[in-house]
XYZ file of C-alpha atoms in Angstrom:
596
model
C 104.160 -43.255 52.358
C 103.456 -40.363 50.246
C 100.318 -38.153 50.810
C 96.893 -38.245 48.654
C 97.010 -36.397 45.380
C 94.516 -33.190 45.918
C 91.613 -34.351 43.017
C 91.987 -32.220 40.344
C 89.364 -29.277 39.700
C 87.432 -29.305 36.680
C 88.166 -25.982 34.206
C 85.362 -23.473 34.944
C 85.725 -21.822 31.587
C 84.748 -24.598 29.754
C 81.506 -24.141 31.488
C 81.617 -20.875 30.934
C 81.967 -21.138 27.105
C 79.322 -23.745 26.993
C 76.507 -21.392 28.967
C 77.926 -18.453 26.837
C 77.009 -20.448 23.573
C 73.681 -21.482 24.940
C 72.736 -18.156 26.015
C 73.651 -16.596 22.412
C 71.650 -18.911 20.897
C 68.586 -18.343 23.243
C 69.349 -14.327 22.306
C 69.308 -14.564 18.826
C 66.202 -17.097 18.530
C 64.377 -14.256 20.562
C 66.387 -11.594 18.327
C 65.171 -13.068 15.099
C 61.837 -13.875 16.653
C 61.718 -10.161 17.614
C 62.947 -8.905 14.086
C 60.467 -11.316 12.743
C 57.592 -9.848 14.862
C 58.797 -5.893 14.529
C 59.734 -5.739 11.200
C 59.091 -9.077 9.063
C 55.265 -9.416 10.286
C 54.238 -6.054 12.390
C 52.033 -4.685 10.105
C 49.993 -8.245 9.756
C 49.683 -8.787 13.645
C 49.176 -5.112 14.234
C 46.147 -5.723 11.770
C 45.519 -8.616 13.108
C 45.352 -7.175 17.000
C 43.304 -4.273 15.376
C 40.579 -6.688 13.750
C 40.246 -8.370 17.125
C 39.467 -5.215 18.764
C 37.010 -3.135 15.955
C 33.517 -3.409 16.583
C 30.791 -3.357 13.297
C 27.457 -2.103 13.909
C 24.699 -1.288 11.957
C 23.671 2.243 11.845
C 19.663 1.367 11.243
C 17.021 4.533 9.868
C 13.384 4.513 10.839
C 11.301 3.510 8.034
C 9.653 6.681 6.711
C 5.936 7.663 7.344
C 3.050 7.587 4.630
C 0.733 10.839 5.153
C -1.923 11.770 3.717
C -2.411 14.793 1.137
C -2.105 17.257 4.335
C 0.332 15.774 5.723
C -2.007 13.623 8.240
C -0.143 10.602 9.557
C -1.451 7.558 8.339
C 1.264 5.350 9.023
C 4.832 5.566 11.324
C 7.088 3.948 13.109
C 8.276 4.320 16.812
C 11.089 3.153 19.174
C 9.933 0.048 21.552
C 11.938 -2.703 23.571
C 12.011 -6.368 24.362
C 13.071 -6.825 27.141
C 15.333 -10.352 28.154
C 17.707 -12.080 30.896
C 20.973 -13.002 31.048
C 19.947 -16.337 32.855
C 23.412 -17.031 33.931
C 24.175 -13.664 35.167
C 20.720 -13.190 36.673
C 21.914 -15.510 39.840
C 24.308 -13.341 41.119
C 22.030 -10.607 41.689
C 21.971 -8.840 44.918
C 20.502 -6.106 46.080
C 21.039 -4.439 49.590
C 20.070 -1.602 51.740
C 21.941 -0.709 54.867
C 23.758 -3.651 54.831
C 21.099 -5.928 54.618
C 20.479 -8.228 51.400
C 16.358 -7.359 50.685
C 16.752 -9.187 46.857
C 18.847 -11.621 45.272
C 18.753 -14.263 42.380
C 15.343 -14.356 39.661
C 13.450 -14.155 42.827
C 14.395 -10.984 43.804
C 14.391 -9.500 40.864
C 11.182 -10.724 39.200
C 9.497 -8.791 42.687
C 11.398 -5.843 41.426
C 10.111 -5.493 38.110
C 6.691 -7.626 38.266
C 4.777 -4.462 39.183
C 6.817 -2.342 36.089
C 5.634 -5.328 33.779
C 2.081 -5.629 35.692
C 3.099 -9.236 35.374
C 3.141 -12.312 37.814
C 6.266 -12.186 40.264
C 6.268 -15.914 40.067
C 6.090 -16.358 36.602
C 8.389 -13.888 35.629
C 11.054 -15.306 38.352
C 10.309 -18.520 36.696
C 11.600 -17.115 32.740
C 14.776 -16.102 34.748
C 15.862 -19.569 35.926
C 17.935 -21.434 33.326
C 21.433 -21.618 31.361
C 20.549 -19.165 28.668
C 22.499 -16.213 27.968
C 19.198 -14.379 26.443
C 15.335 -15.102 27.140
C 12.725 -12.763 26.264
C 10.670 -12.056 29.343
C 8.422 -9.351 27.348
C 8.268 -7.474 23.905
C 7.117 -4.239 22.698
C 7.022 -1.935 25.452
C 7.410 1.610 25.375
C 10.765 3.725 25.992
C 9.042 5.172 28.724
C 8.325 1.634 31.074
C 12.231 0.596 29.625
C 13.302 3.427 31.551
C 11.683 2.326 35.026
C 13.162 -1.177 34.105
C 16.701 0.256 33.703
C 16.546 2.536 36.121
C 16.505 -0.768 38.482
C 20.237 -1.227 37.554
C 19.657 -5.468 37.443
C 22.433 -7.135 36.274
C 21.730 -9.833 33.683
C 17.991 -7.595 32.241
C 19.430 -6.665 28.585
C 16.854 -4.683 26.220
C 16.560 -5.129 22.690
C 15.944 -2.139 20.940
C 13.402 -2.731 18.020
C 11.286 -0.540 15.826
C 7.373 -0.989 15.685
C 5.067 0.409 12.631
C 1.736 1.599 13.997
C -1.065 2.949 12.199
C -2.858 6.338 14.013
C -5.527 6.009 12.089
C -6.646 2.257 12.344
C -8.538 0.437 9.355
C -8.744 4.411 7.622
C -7.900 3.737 3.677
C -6.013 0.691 5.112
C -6.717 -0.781 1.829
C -4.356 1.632 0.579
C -1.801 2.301 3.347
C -1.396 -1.913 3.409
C 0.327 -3.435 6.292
C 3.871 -4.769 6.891
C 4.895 -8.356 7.463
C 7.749 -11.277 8.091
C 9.543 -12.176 4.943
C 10.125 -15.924 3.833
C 13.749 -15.988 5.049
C 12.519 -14.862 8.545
C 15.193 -11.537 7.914
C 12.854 -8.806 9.612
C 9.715 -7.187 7.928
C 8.803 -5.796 4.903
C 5.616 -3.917 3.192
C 3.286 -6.541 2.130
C 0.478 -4.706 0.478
C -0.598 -1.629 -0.586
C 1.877 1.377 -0.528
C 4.132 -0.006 2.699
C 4.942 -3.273 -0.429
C 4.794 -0.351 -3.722
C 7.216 2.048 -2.165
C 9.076 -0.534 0.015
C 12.367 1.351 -1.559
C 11.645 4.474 -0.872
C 10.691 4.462 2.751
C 13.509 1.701 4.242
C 16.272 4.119 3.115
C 19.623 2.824 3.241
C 21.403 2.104 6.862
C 24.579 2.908 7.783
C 27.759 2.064 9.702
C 29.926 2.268 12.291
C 33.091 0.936 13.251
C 34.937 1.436 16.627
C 37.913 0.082 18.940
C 36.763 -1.447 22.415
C 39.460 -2.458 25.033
C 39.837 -5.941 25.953
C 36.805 -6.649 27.676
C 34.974 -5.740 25.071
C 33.262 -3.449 27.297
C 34.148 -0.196 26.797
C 34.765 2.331 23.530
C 38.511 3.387 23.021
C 38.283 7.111 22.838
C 41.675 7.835 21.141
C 41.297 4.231 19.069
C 39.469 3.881 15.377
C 36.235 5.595 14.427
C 34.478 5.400 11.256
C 31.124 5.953 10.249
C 28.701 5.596 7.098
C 25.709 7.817 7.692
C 22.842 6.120 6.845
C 20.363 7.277 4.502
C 16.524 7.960 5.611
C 13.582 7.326 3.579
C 11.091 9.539 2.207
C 7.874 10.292 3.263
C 5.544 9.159 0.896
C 2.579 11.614 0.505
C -0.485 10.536 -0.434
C -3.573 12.207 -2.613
C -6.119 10.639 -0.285
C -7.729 13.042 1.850
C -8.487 12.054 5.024
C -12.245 13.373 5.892
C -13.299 12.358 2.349
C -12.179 9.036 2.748
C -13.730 8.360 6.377
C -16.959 9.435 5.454
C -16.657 7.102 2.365
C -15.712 4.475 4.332
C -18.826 5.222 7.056
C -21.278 5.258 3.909
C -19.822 1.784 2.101
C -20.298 0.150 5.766
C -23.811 1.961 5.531
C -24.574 1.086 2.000
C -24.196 -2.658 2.757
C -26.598 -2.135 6.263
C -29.206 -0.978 3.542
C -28.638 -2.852 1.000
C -27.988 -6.648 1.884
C -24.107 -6.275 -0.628
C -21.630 -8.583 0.540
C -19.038 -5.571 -0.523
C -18.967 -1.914 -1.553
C -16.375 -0.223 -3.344
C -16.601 3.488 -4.073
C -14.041 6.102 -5.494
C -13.212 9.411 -5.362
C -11.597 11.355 -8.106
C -10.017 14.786 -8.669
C -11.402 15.228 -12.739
C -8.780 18.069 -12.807
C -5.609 16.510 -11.850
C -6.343 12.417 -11.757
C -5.763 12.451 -8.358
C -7.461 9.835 -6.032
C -9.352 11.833 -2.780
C -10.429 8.658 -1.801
C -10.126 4.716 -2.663
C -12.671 2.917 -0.405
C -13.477 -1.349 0.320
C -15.697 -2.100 2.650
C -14.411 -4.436 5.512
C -10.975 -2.074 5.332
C -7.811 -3.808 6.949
C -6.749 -2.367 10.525
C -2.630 -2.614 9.249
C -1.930 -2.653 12.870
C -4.043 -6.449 13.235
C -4.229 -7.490 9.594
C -4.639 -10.941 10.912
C -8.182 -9.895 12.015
C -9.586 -9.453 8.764
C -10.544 -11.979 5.966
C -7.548 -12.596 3.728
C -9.777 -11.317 0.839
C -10.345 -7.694 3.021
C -6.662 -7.124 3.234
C -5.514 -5.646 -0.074
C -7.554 -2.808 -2.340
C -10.408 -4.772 -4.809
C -10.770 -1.636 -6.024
C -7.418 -2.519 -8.259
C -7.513 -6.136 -7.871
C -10.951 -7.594 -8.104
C -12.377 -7.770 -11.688
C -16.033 -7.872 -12.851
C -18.383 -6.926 -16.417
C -18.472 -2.929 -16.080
C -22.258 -3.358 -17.632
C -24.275 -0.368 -18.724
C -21.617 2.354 -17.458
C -19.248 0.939 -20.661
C -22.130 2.534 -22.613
C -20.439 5.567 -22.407
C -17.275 4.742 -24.210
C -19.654 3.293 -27.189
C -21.855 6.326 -26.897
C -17.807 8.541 -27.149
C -16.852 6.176 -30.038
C -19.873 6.636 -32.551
C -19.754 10.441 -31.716
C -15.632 10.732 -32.426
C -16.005 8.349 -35.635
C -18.734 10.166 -36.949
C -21.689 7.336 -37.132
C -24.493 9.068 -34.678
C -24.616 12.079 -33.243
C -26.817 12.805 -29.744
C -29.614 13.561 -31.923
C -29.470 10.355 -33.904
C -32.838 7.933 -34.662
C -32.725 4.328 -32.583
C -35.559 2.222 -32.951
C -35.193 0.654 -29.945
C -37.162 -2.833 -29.114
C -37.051 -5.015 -26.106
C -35.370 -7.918 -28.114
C -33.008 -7.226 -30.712
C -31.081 -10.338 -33.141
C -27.937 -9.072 -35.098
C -26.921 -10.056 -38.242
C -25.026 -13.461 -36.697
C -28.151 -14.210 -34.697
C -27.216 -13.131 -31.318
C -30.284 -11.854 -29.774
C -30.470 -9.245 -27.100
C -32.712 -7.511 -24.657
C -33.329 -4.962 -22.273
C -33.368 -5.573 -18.927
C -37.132 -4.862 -18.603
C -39.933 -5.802 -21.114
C -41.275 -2.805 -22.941
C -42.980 -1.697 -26.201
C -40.502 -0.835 -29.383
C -39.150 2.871 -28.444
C -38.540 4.895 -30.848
C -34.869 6.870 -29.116
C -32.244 9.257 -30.086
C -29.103 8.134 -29.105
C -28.613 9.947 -25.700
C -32.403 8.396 -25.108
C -30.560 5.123 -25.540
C -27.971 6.019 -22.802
C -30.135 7.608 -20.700
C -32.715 4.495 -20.718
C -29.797 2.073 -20.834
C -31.015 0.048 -23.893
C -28.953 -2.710 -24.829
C -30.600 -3.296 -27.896
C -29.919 0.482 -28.900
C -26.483 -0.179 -27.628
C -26.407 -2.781 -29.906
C -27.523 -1.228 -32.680
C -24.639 1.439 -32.297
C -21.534 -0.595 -31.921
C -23.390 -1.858 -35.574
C -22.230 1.434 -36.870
C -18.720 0.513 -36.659
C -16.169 -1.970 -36.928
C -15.131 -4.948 -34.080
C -11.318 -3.463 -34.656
C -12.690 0.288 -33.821
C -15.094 -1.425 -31.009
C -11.875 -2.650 -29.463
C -9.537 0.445 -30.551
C -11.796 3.010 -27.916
C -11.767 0.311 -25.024
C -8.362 0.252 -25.016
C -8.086 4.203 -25.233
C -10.233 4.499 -22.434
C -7.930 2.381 -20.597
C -9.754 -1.458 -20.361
C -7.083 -3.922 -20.744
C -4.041 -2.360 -18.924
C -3.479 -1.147 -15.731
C -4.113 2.589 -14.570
C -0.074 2.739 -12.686
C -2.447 4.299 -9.870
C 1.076 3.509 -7.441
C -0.542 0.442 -5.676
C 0.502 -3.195 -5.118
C -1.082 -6.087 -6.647
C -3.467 -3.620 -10.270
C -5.310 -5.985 -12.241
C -5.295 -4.887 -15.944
C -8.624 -6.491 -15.936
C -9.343 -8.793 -19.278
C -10.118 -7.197 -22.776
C -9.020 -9.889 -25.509
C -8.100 -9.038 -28.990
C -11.421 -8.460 -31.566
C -9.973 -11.706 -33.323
C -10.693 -13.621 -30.583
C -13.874 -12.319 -29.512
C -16.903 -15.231 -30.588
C -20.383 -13.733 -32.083
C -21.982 -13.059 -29.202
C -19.165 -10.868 -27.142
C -18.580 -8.854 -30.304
C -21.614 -7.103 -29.573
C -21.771 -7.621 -25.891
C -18.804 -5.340 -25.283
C -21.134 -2.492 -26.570
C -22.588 -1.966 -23.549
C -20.177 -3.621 -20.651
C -20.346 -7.801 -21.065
C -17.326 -9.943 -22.413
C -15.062 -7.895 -20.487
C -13.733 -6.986 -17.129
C -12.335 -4.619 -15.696
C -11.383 -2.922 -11.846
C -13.694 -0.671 -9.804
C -10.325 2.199 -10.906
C -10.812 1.358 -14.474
C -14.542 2.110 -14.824
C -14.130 5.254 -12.507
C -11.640 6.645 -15.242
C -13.580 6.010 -17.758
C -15.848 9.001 -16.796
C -13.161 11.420 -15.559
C -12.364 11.256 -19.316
C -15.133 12.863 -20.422
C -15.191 15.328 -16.822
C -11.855 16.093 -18.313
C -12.959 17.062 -21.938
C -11.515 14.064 -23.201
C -8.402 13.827 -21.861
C -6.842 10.580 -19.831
C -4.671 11.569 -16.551
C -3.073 8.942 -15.234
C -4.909 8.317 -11.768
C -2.618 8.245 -8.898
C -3.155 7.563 -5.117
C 0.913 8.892 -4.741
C 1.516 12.524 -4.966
C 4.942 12.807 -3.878
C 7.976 12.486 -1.539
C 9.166 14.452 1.141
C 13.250 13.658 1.649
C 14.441 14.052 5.304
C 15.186 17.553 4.633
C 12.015 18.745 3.716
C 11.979 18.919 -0.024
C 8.740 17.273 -1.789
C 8.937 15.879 -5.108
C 6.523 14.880 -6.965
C 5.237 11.444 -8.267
C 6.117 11.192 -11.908
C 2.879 10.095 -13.760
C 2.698 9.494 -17.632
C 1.595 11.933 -19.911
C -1.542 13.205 -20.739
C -3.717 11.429 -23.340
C -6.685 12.733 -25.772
C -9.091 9.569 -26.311
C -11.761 11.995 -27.676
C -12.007 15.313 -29.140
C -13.207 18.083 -26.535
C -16.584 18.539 -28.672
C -17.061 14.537 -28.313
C -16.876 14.491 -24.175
C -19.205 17.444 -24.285
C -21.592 15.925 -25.626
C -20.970 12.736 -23.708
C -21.229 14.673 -20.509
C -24.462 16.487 -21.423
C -26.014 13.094 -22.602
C -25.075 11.657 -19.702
C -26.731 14.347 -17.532
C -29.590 13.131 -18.913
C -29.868 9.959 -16.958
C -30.371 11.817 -13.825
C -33.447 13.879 -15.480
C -36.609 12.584 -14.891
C -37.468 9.303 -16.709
C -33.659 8.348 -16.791
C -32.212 5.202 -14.718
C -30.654 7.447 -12.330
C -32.854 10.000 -10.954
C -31.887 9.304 -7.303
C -27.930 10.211 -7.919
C -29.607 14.048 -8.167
C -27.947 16.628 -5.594
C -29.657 19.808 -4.758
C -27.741 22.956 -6.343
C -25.479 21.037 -8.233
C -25.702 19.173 -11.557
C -25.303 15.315 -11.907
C -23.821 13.644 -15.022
C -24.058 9.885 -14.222
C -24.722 6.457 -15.848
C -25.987 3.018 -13.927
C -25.222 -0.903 -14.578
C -25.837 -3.691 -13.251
C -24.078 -6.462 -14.315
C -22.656 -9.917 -13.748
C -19.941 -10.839 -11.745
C -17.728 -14.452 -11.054
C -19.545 -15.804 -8.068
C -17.453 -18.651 -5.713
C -17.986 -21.348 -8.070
C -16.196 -18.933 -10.889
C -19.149 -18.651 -12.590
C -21.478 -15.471 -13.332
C -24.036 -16.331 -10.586
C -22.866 -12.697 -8.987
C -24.615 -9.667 -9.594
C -22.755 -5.777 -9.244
C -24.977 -3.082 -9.313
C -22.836 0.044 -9.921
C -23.376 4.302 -10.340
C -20.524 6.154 -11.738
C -21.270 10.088 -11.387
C -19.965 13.519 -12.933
C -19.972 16.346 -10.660
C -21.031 19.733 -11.346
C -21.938 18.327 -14.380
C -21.410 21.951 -15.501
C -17.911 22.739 -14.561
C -16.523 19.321 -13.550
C -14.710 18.579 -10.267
C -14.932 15.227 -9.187
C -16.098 11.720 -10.329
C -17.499 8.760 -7.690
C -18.529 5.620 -8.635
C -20.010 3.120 -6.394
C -19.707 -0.557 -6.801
C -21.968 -3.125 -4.570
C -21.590 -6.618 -5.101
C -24.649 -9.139 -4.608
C -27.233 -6.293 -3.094
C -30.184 -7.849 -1.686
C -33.208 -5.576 -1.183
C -32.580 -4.668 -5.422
C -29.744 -5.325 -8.248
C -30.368 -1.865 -9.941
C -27.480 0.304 -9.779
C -29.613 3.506 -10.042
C -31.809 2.657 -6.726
C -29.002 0.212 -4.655
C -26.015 2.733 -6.000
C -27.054 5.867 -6.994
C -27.866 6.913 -3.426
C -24.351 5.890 -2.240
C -23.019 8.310 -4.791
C -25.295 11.373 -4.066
C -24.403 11.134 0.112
C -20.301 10.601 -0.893
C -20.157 13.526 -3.644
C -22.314 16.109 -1.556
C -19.920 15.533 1.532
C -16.739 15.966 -1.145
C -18.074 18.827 -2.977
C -18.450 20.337 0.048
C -15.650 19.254 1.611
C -13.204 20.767 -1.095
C -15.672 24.504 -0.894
C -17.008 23.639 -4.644
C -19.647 25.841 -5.417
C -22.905 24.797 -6.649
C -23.911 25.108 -10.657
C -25.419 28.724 -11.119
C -26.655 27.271 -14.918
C -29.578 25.202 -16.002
C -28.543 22.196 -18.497
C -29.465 22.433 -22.264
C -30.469 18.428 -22.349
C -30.301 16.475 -25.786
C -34.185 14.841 -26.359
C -34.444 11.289 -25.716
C -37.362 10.516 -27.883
C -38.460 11.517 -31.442
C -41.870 10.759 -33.212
């Protein structure tokens, strides 16, 4: 029988060449893969690997501070922290000393910090316990008590750094400072009022930007990876004209003045005649910008800009400049004044107290504040040249003073005027105008009838030091020189005995001053509210500075020469002195009031 055939063995090199093929196709799928990656698409994934690694962070600039004219802080902002948990993180907090755990979890650490926070341990260990990644536990604190906090080294307490604006100087010319606020969007805070919402643009400056590699973590900074930065651009300072002392003792006698006085508000301004420069821009009640929320919504802004009322007898002055430019009356000029006067259309007219007929000059007409002689001079001259001097002496636009929210006050066109307001804007009714507006009327004639624009900015100081000034319009002549001479002296004669405003008088210095009283919009929008008002010149003979006082709805009186006048005599003594002006060394040549 013949023996088994051996089983024949199956040919290894086919195997061979099968794993050989397999294996070259394995190395050129990873070859092209590897061509594809290194050479077809490097510089995409190398971008893309870079993008997932670059950090972008704002480079943020403190908002810039608003000083006064020497450079006294009135408004600045400063580094403080909220402070909040990593709840999730929190838990695995331990602390130990020698070995021994003494704190662990929101427990332990809320023991640790209550005392830095002077708050409740309990409490605060109860903000620590959930699933969020960030909870405030407490905002604004100072760098200073965020030191002790980090100092603790507490795994899961994260700060947020955040930048506060604080006002030094509390409610001092808060009015004009304003106060800063949330914007609709809920993006962060802006200026709201005042100059923080006027210069918004110049003290944000622009931020920058920075962009950096971190590692994979995301922890750390890659020293030798990408760095670039934008700089970021700080604001300027924005200087104002205000001066500080003249302003708080302003502020002090507007409180006072409505103490005496029964007003529900006082307004009163300070003017540099020589430059149009505000030294101080007072409303009583004044905003505190670092709790605007405490005051009424109507004490938050400046009515000396917004709030409009009749300027009464003190627009007697720019009837008084008109007639005198135009060449219809001189100072010397015959008024027969009586206590009710009818014009041509039948629009009668009187004085504000009965009298017999007086027989006046025209600076006895100012200086007695006769409407009906008032009336009698704006006969001299046309409605269209009526309206023409208003408008030069600045009623019906706004002043550009640098503040948010100027009313240009109302002055309509002479067409429109009916019969009786084209003879009551002779002497202040039929129109309205701002506490500002009035005030400038005067430091016209203080400036020998020249306008300067008035301005409560006077410049900007960059990071690096260098001021620049506010740009303000030109210069204007409303009147000739000779006119607001005569003006001035005629209007020095209201302070002389037997004129309305004998109690504006200083001692060694001479007055130049007109009252009014006149009406006002009361809640209802109609004229049921009274403002009693002085506007005053001063040294009448070498003019400095003007003030005029505004008091709305005073109680004890409505006269603006005994609620008023006294206001202005306390404010301009403390200024004059304040700014070293010396008293008048000559006696005024006055203009007669009466003739026979």
């Amino acid at each position: 029988m013949p023996s088994p055939r051996a089983p024949r063995m199956a040919d290894p090199r086919l195997r061979q060449r099968i794993l050989t093929v397999v294996l070259l196709a394995v190395i050129l799928v990873f070859a092209a893969r590897l061509v594809m990656i290194q050479a077809v698409n490097a510089q995409s994934i190398a971008s893309e690997a870079l993008e997932e690694r670059l950090v972008t962070r704002e480079l943020s600039v403190p908002r810039a501070d608003i000083v006064d004219r020497d450079g006294v802080v009135l408004a600045t902002s400063v580094e403080r922290y909220n402070v909040g948990v990593n709840q999730v993180k929190i838990r695995d907090f331990v602390r130990t000393e020698d070995g021994e755990i003494v704190a662990s979890g929101p427990a332990g650490a809320a023991e640790i910090l209550a005392p830095i926070l002077d708050m409740d341990p309990d409490e605060l260990g109860a903000a620590m316990v959930g699933d969020s990644t960030f909870a405030y536990l407490v905002k604004d604190i100072s760098p200073e008590k965020w030191e002790l906090i980090a100092a603790e080294k507490i795994v899961g307490i994260e700060p947020e750094q955040v930048e506060k604006r604080v006002y030094p100087n509390d409610s001092l010319a808060g009015n004009v400072v304003g106060f800063m606020g949330g914007t609709a969007e809920g993006t962060g805070t802006v200026g709201l009022t005042g100059v923080e919402a006027a210069y918004e643009d110049v003290l944000e400056g622009t931020p920058g930007e920075i962009k950096y590699e971190r590692d994979s973590t995301g922890a750390y900074l890659i020293p030798t990876g990408v760095q670039e930065e934008t700089a970021a651009v700080p604001g300027e300072d924005v200087v104002l004209t205000v001066d500080q002392d003249i302003q708080w003792y302003a502020q002090q006698r507007a409180q006072e003045a409505i103490a005496e006085t029964g007003a529900s508000q006082a307004t009163v301004v300070v003017q540099d005649t020589q430059t149009g420069e505000i030294l101080a821009l007072v409303d009583s009640d004044s905003v505190d910008p670092n709790d605007p929320a405490a005051s009424d919504s109507d004490d938050r802004g400046a009515r000396s800009v917004s709030t409009i009322f009749e300027p009464g007898s003190t627009a007697k002055v720019i009837t008084m400049a008109a007639a005198i430019e135009e060449g219809v009356a001189t100072p010397l000029t015959h008024f027969t004044a009586p206590y009710k006067y009818t014009t041509a259309n039948d629009q009668t007219f009187t004085d504000s107290h009965e009298h017999e007929t007086q027989k006046l000059t025209l600076s006895g007409i100012l200086a007695t504040s006769s409407n009906t002689g008032t009336v009698q001079v704006g006969e001299l001259m046309s409605a269209a040249t009526r309206e023409e001097y208003l408008r030069k002496f600045g009623f019906g636009e706004t002043t550009g003073v640098g503040l948010y929210g100027e009313s240009a006050g109302i002055l309509r066109d002479w067409e429109d005027w009916d019969g009786r307001t084209t003879w009551g804007v002779t002497f202040g009714q039929g129109i309205a105008v701002t506490a500002l507006q009035a005030t400038q009327v005067f430091s016209i004639i203080a400036n020998e009838g020249v306008k300067l624009q008035p301005t409560v900015v006077k410049g900007f100081t960059d990071a690096d030091g260098t001021f620049t000034p506010r740009e303000t319009a030109k210069s204007e002549r409303v009147v000739s020189k000779s006119t607001a001479n005569q003006v001035l002296t005629m209007l020095e004669d209201v302070t002389q005995d037997g004129g309305t405003g004998v109690l504006a008088r200083i001692d060694g210095y001479r007055v130049a001053g007109k009252t009014g009283t006149a009406q006002a919009a009361g809640a209802d929008g109609r004229l049921t509210s009274i403002v009693a008002s002085f506007i005053g010149i001063a040294p009448a003979d070498d003019p400095r500075i003007v003030v005029s006082v505004i008091l709305r709805d005073p109680k004890t009186e409505i006269w603006g020469g005994t609620t008023a006048a006294p206001v202005f005599k306390d404010v301009a003594t403390f200024a004059l002195q304040s700014l070293r002006v010396p008293p008048s060394t000559t006696e005024p040549t006055l203009y007669p009031t009466t003739w026979k």
